[in-house]
């Protein structure tokens, strides 16, 4: 089957995520990292892309950003095992810095190419609420390359039967230069997860 999307070369639809060649990121990644969580989880969390640890382990959010996400989930009263956790882009994009592999933000064409997989996951899991962590996730979830966190945070956005809650990416809360910004970002993540949890209880799906 051939698929056509703006900014994505028409090509054969891959049979599996591991075989995906919809963009070139697979070439330098150890493996594709699929989402993880219950098949019909009412809450889905979408991050940007796997990091170094995720690339090696093949699981989403298992590195330092994952540890922060776990802490925020616990503080918000949400059990991670009840949430489906995934990423907008499924291969690690990086550049070498000495012996380290440094994260590189995915390009819009890579986000567009990988939307195929996020769409499939969203269709399979059919979450009531989707939490978008950071700007890449938000652009992908809203399918809007111009979407900004600033305009989207603080209120849920209804789209195609899902409530979408946007917040900062945990890496921002880990790496922002000053402690006040880090603390504020972390609190915003906890608040967003709490709100998402509340919405799971209230959201009626329109299909
Ligand atoms: N950052 C992400 O966006 N996703 C991960 O899985 C890990 C770090």
XYZ file of C-alpha atoms and ligand atoms in Angstrom:
215
model
C 0.000 0.000 0.000
C 1.216 3.518 -0.770
C 0.703 6.379 1.663
C 0.831 10.086 0.912
C 1.281 12.779 3.522
C 2.468 16.348 3.161
C 6.257 16.475 3.491
C 6.614 12.693 3.445
C 7.817 10.793 0.405
C 5.199 8.322 -0.816
C 6.548 4.869 -0.100
C 5.647 1.360 0.850
C 3.932 1.166 4.188
C 6.241 -0.816 6.484
C 4.960 -4.045 7.958
C 6.399 -3.300 11.376
C 7.976 -0.417 13.241
C 11.360 -2.172 13.120
C 11.205 -2.207 9.337
C 10.183 1.443 9.089
C 12.128 3.494 6.517
C 9.667 6.382 6.296
C 12.531 8.700 7.255
C 16.293 8.220 7.662
C 16.491 8.163 11.475
C 16.554 4.346 11.630
C 20.058 4.338 10.115
C 21.801 5.587 13.250
C 19.456 4.221 15.900
C 19.912 0.904 17.710
C 16.249 0.043 17.313
C 12.793 1.576 17.033
C 11.120 2.256 20.375
C 7.401 1.479 20.394
C 4.927 2.767 22.965
C 4.326 0.755 26.105
C 1.292 0.303 28.320
C -2.143 -1.284 28.469
C -3.881 -1.716 25.109
C -6.918 0.346 26.151
C -5.344 2.744 28.642
C -7.593 5.772 29.175
C -4.539 8.049 29.308
C -1.777 8.249 26.717
C 1.404 10.243 27.301
C 3.356 11.342 24.235
C 6.984 12.479 24.474
C 9.352 13.650 21.742
C 11.636 10.760 20.799
C 13.671 8.055 22.554
C 16.850 9.209 24.276
C 20.123 7.328 24.671
C 18.824 4.863 27.282
C 15.523 4.321 25.513
C 17.366 3.589 22.263
C 19.498 0.959 24.006
C 16.686 -0.631 26.025
C 13.908 -0.362 23.414
C 11.458 1.138 25.916
C 10.096 4.693 26.217
C 11.008 6.986 29.113
C 13.462 4.753 30.988
C 16.304 7.307 31.262
C 16.617 10.514 33.318
C 13.532 12.156 31.722
C 11.638 8.954 32.499
C 12.700 9.105 36.154
C 11.337 12.646 36.338
C 8.125 11.570 34.595
C 7.737 8.732 37.116
C 8.168 11.186 40.001
C 5.604 13.583 38.496
C 3.133 10.746 37.864
C 3.469 9.552 41.460
C 2.950 13.089 42.770
C -0.132 13.477 40.555
C -1.541 10.168 41.839
C -1.341 8.416 38.463
C -0.036 4.829 38.201
C 2.390 4.523 35.283
C 1.330 0.948 34.660
C -2.155 2.238 33.790
C -0.874 4.743 31.246
C 0.206 4.140 27.650
C 3.532 5.956 27.164
C 4.920 6.658 23.709
C 6.794 9.193 21.571
C 6.025 11.327 18.525
C 9.180 9.975 16.824
C 10.190 6.349 17.344
C 13.925 6.439 16.527
C 16.637 8.265 18.491
C 18.037 11.256 16.600
C 21.471 12.168 17.859
C 24.844 13.666 17.060
C 28.200 12.543 18.435
C 29.898 14.661 21.113
C 33.081 12.891 22.134
C 31.978 9.468 23.339
C 28.428 10.651 24.036
C 25.389 10.662 21.800
C 23.644 14.003 22.140
C 19.917 14.366 21.508
C 18.955 16.312 18.379
C 15.464 17.716 17.953
C 13.596 15.915 15.167
C 12.755 17.877 12.022
C 9.136 18.496 11.059
C 9.449 16.034 8.147
C 10.526 13.321 10.617
C 7.605 14.145 12.907
C 5.280 13.955 9.882
C 6.779 10.671 8.707
C 6.380 9.089 12.153
C 2.838 10.346 12.572
C 1.789 7.178 10.780
C 2.791 5.179 13.901
C 1.326 7.577 16.437
C -1.961 7.466 14.543
C -1.983 3.691 14.699
C -1.265 3.709 18.426
C -3.936 6.329 19.088
C -6.435 4.279 17.087
C -5.554 1.034 18.904
C -5.423 2.434 22.423
C -8.261 4.952 21.927
C -7.337 6.987 25.005
C -9.771 9.476 26.490
C -6.971 11.871 27.339
C -3.617 12.488 25.637
C -0.870 14.358 27.482
C 1.610 15.992 25.088
C 5.008 16.509 26.717
C 6.757 19.379 24.982
C 6.435 21.096 21.665
C 7.324 18.203 19.326
C 4.680 15.985 20.927
C 2.129 18.776 20.786
C 2.776 19.472 17.087
C 2.436 15.799 16.324
C -0.684 15.185 18.409
C -2.465 18.263 17.024
C -1.053 17.683 13.543
C -0.177 21.331 13.491
C 3.432 22.307 12.828
C 2.701 25.801 14.157
C 1.253 24.695 17.511
C 2.990 26.211 20.531
C 3.057 25.167 24.163
C 2.419 28.729 25.213
C -0.911 28.866 23.374
C -1.964 25.349 24.344
C -1.095 24.981 28.027
C -3.583 25.517 30.854
C -6.697 24.263 29.055
C -7.644 20.922 27.538
C -8.103 20.853 23.766
C -10.843 18.637 22.348
C -9.874 16.830 19.178
C -11.367 13.771 17.511
C -12.880 12.469 20.732
C -9.739 12.968 22.836
C -8.984 15.649 25.389
C -5.431 16.875 24.818
C -3.455 18.344 27.698
C -0.158 20.052 26.854
C 2.742 20.636 29.190
C 6.516 20.921 29.305
C 8.810 18.049 28.451
C 10.531 16.571 31.543
C 13.923 17.265 29.922
C 13.123 20.971 30.081
C 12.361 20.626 33.794
C 15.694 18.780 34.172
C 17.900 21.064 32.098
C 16.533 24.626 32.284
C 19.416 26.831 33.426
C 17.905 28.260 36.599
C 16.350 26.354 39.518
C 13.174 28.491 39.597
C 12.370 27.622 35.968
C 13.086 23.949 36.612
C 10.788 23.936 39.643
C 8.024 25.827 37.822
C 8.220 23.463 34.840
C 8.122 20.386 37.088
C 5.051 21.737 38.937
C 3.346 22.462 35.601
C 3.955 18.846 34.536
C 2.463 17.529 37.794
C -0.558 19.854 37.413
C -1.084 18.726 33.813
C -0.967 15.047 34.835
C -3.437 15.731 37.652
C -5.755 17.490 35.226
C -5.437 14.648 32.734
C -6.296 12.175 35.512
C -9.358 14.234 36.453
C -10.442 14.400 32.806
C -10.151 10.634 32.448
C -12.918 10.424 35.056
C -15.089 13.029 33.365
C -14.408 12.845 29.673
C -17.170 11.368 27.570
C -15.981 10.104 24.267
C -17.783 11.379 21.200
C -17.339 8.962 18.333
N 12.458 11.776 26.024
C 11.344 11.491 25.308
O 10.696 12.359 24.752
N 10.984 10.238 25.230
C 11.628 9.270 25.817
O 11.210 8.131 25.670
C 12.756 9.594 26.578
C 13.171 10.853 26.666
